[in-house]
Coordinates of C-alpha atoms in Angstrom, one line a residue:
M3 CA -11.6 8.4 -15.4
K4 CA -8.9 8.3 -12.8
D5 CA -7.8 4.7 -12.3
L6 CA -11.2 3.8 -10.7
A7 CA -11.0 0.0 -10.8
T8 CA -7.7 -0.1 -9.1
M9 CA -9.1 1.4 -5.9
L10 CA -11.1 -1.8 -5.3
P11 CA -10.1 -3.9 -2.3
I12 CA -7.8 -6.9 -2.8
R13 CA -7.7 -9.7 -0.3
K14 CA -4.8 -11.5 1.5
R15 CA -2.3 -13.0 -0.9
K16 CA 0.5 -15.5 -1.0
G17 CA 3.9 -14.9 0.7
N18 CA 7.0 -13.8 -1.0
F19 CA 10.4 -14.8 0.5
R20 CA 12.4 -12.2 -1.4
R21 CA 10.3 -9.2 -0.4
N22 CA 10.2 -10.2 3.2
V23 CA 14.0 -10.4 3.5
I24 CA 14.5 -7.1 1.7
F25 CA 11.8 -5.3 3.7
S26 CA 13.0 -6.7 7.0
T27 CA 16.5 -5.4 6.4
L28 CA 15.0 -2.0 5.6
L29 CA 13.0 -1.9 8.8
I30 CA 15.5 -3.1 11.4
G31 CA 18.6 -1.6 9.9
I32 CA 20.6 -4.8 9.2
D33 CA 23.6 -4.2 6.9
A34 CA 22.7 -6.7 4.1
S35 CA 25.8 -5.9 2.0
F36 CA 27.4 -9.1 3.1
F37 CA 24.8 -11.5 1.7
T38 CA 22.5 -12.1 -1.2
V39 CA 19.2 -13.7 -1.7
S40 CA 18.4 -16.3 -4.3
T41 CA 14.7 -16.2 -5.2
P42 CA 13.1 -19.6 -5.7
S43 CA 11.1 -18.4 -8.7
S44 CA 13.8 -16.8 -10.8
H45 CA 17.0 -18.3 -9.3
H46 CA 18.8 -15.0 -9.7
T47 CA 20.8 -13.2 -7.1
V48 CA 19.7 -10.0 -5.5
N49 CA 22.0 -7.5 -3.8
T50 CA 19.7 -6.6 -0.9
H51 CA 21.9 -3.7 0.3
L52 CA 21.5 -1.7 -2.9
L53 CA 17.7 -2.5 -3.1
A54 CA 17.2 -1.6 0.6
S55 CA 19.0 1.7 0.2
K56 CA 16.8 2.7 -2.7
E57 CA 13.7 1.6 -0.9
D58 CA 14.7 3.4 2.3
L59 CA 14.8 6.7 0.4
L60 CA 11.4 6.1 -1.1
I61 CA 9.9 5.2 2.3
K62 CA 11.3 8.5 3.7
E63 CA 9.6 10.4 0.9
I64 CA 6.3 8.7 1.6
K65 CA 6.5 9.5 5.3
M66 CA 7.3 13.1 4.6
V67 CA 4.2 13.5 2.4
A68 CA 2.1 11.7 4.9
Q69 CA 3.2 14.0 7.7
E70 CA 2.4 17.0 5.6
L71 CA -1.1 15.7 5.0
W72 CA -1.8 15.1 8.6
K73 CA -0.1 18.2 10.1
E74 CA -3.3 20.1 10.6
D75 CA -4.9 17.2 12.4
G76 CA -2.0 16.5 14.7
D77 CA -0.1 13.2 14.8
I78 CA -0.8 10.4 12.3
P79 CA -2.9 7.7 14.0
L80 CA -0.5 4.8 14.5
L81 CA -0.6 1.5 16.2
R82 CA 0.5 1.7 19.8
S83 CA 2.2 -1.6 19.6
P84 CA 3.1 -2.3 15.9
T85 CA 3.1 -5.9 14.9
M86 CA 4.9 -6.6 11.6
E87 CA 4.1 -9.7 9.6
S88 CA 7.6 -10.8 8.5
G89 CA 8.5 -7.2 7.9
I90 CA 5.5 -6.2 5.8
I91 CA 1.8 -5.5 6.2
E92 CA -0.8 -6.3 3.6
G93 CA -4.5 -6.9 3.2
E94 CA -7.7 -5.5 4.6
A95 CA -9.0 -5.4 8.2
Q96 CA -11.2 -8.1 9.4
L97 CA -14.4 -7.4 11.3
G98 CA -14.3 -8.0 15.0
N99 CA -16.4 -10.5 16.9
G100 CA -20.1 -9.5 16.8
I101 CA -19.6 -6.8 14.2
T102 CA -22.0 -7.2 11.3
F103 CA -21.2 -6.3 7.7
M104 CA -23.6 -3.4 7.9
R105 CA -21.6 -1.9 10.8
R106 CA -18.3 -2.3 9.1
S107 CA -17.8 1.4 8.3
A108 CA -18.1 2.5 11.9
Y109 CA -15.9 -0.3 13.1
F110 CA -13.2 0.4 10.5
R111 CA -13.3 4.1 11.2
K112 CA -12.7 3.5 14.9
E113 CA -9.9 1.0 14.3
A114 CA -8.3 3.4 11.7
L115 CA -8.5 6.7 13.6
V116 CA -8.5 5.7 17.3
N117 CA -6.4 2.5 17.3
G118 CA -4.3 3.4 14.3
C119 CA -4.7 0.1 12.5
P120 CA -3.1 0.3 9.0
K121 CA -5.3 -2.4 7.6
A122 CA -8.4 -0.6 8.9
Q123 CA -7.0 2.7 7.5
H124 CA -6.8 1.0 4.1
S125 CA -10.3 -0.6 4.4
Y126 CA -12.0 2.6 5.6
G127 CA -10.1 4.6 3.0
L128 CA -11.6 2.4 0.3
L129 CA -15.1 2.9 1.7
L130 CA -14.6 6.6 1.7
W131 CA -13.4 6.6 -1.9
S132 CA -16.1 4.4 -3.2
G133 CA -19.0 5.6 -1.1
F134 CA -19.9 2.0 -0.1
G135 CA -21.3 1.1 3.3
S136 CA -23.4 4.2 3.5
V137 CA -20.3 6.4 3.7
P138 CA -20.3 9.7 1.9
R139 CA -17.5 9.8 -0.7
D140 CA -14.5 11.8 0.5
A141 CA -11.4 11.5 -1.7
E142 CA -9.3 13.7 0.5
T143 CA -9.8 11.8 3.7
S144 CA -9.4 8.6 1.8
A145 CA -6.0 9.7 0.5
K146 CA -5.0 10.8 4.0
L147 CA -5.9 7.4 5.5
H148 CA -4.0 5.6 2.8
A149 CA -1.1 7.9 3.5
A150 CA -1.3 6.9 7.2
A151 CA -1.4 3.2 6.2
A152 CA 1.6 3.7 3.9
Y153 CA 3.5 5.5 6.7
Q154 CA 3.1 2.2 8.6
N155 CA 4.5 0.1 5.7
H156 CA 1.2 -1.3 4.5
L157 CA 1.8 -2.2 0.9
D158 CA -1.8 -2.0 -0.3
G159 CA -2.1 1.4 1.4
M160 CA 1.2 2.5 -0.3
A161 CA -0.1 1.3 -3.7
V162 CA -3.4 3.1 -3.4
F163 CA -1.7 6.2 -2.1
G164 CA 0.7 6.0 -5.1
G165 CA -2.3 6.0 -7.4
C166 CA -3.8 9.1 -5.6
L167 CA -0.5 10.9 -6.1
R168 CA -0.2 9.9 -9.7
T169 CA -3.6 11.2 -10.6
G170 CA -4.0 13.9 -8.1
T171 CA -7.0 12.2 -6.5
G172 CA -7.7 13.8 -3.0
V173 CA -4.1 15.1 -2.8
K174 CA -1.8 17.4 -4.7
Q175 CA -0.5 15.6 -7.8
N176 CA 3.0 14.2 -7.8
A177 CA 3.0 11.8 -10.7
D178 CA 6.7 10.9 -10.4
L179 CA 6.5 9.9 -6.8
G180 CA 3.2 8.1 -7.3
E181 CA 4.6 6.0 -10.1
R182 CA 7.7 5.2 -8.1
I183 CA 5.6 4.0 -5.2
I184 CA 3.5 1.8 -7.5
E185 CA 6.6 0.4 -9.1
Y186 CA 8.0 -0.4 -5.7
C187 CA 4.8 -2.2 -4.5
A188 CA 4.6 -4.1 -7.8
S189 CA 8.2 -5.2 -7.4
M190 CA 7.3 -6.6 -4.0
G191 CA 4.7 -8.8 -5.6
N192 CA 1.8 -6.8 -4.1
P193 CA -1.4 -7.4 -6.1
T194 CA -2.6 -3.8 -5.6
G195 CA 0.7 -2.5 -6.8
I196 CA 0.7 -4.8 -9.8
N197 CA -2.9 -3.8 -10.6
K198 CA -2.0 -0.1 -10.5
K199 CA 1.1 -0.7 -12.6
A200 CA -1.2 -2.3 -15.2
A201 CA -3.3 0.8 -15.1
I202 CA -0.3 2.9 -15.9
L203 CA 0.6 0.7 -18.9
E204 CA -3.0 0.9 -20.1
S205 CA -3.0 4.7 -19.9
N206 CA 0.2 4.7 -22.0
G207 CA -1.4 2.5 -24.6
D208 CA 0.4 -0.7 -23.7
Y209 CA -2.7 -2.8 -23.6
A210 CA -1.0 -6.2 -24.0
G211 CA 1.3 -5.4 -21.1
A212 CA -1.6 -4.1 -19.0
V213 CA -3.7 -7.3 -19.6
K214 CA -0.7 -9.5 -18.6
L215 CA -0.3 -7.5 -15.3
Y216 CA -4.1 -7.5 -14.6
E217 CA -4.1 -11.3 -14.9
E218 CA -1.0 -11.5 -12.7
S219 CA -2.7 -9.3 -10.1
Y220 CA -5.9 -11.4 -10.2
Q221 CA -3.9 -14.7 -9.8
S222 CA -1.9 -13.4 -6.9
G223 CA -4.7 -11.6 -5.1

């Protein structure tokens, strides 16, 4: 079985000061080498310049793979006017006014493909993977949509796309890149990333470590 449980949707989670600062420096190009960030939880100092440089390379790899997946369809569907939530995007799309739960698949599809909403790309991708909402299962399109969400810096989309790459689900397998994406998302405190990191530990026989991370993912989700 290919990491099935970790494809399930995870809702909006608590904020994380450290990841917001690091991610913001990555997105807007600030030279962060002159300052450090002390995290409230651990009270240790983080060199944001080194972290941002490593993350920048990973983001570039993700975007290259996403562009390759979408090249036959034209441009990746992107938000016309991107809005960043403190430098990151997480969580699933919300239904619009008057949209019933039974109509969610059509609504998410339009938001994902026409309006380029990364949250909708993640949500519709999950439906395509699971077959819920009367949607035929389509692992390849699901992977492409999560790649599009990842391209737009959506952490849940990144984590799921990392899982697709790790297992070769709907996309050519690249276990190394997949695991690095998952590790990155987990390090940012993203519950989906933590959940998928737990699945890696479980597959490697580290059941105690996996249980600990599954619990952490549940608590932070």
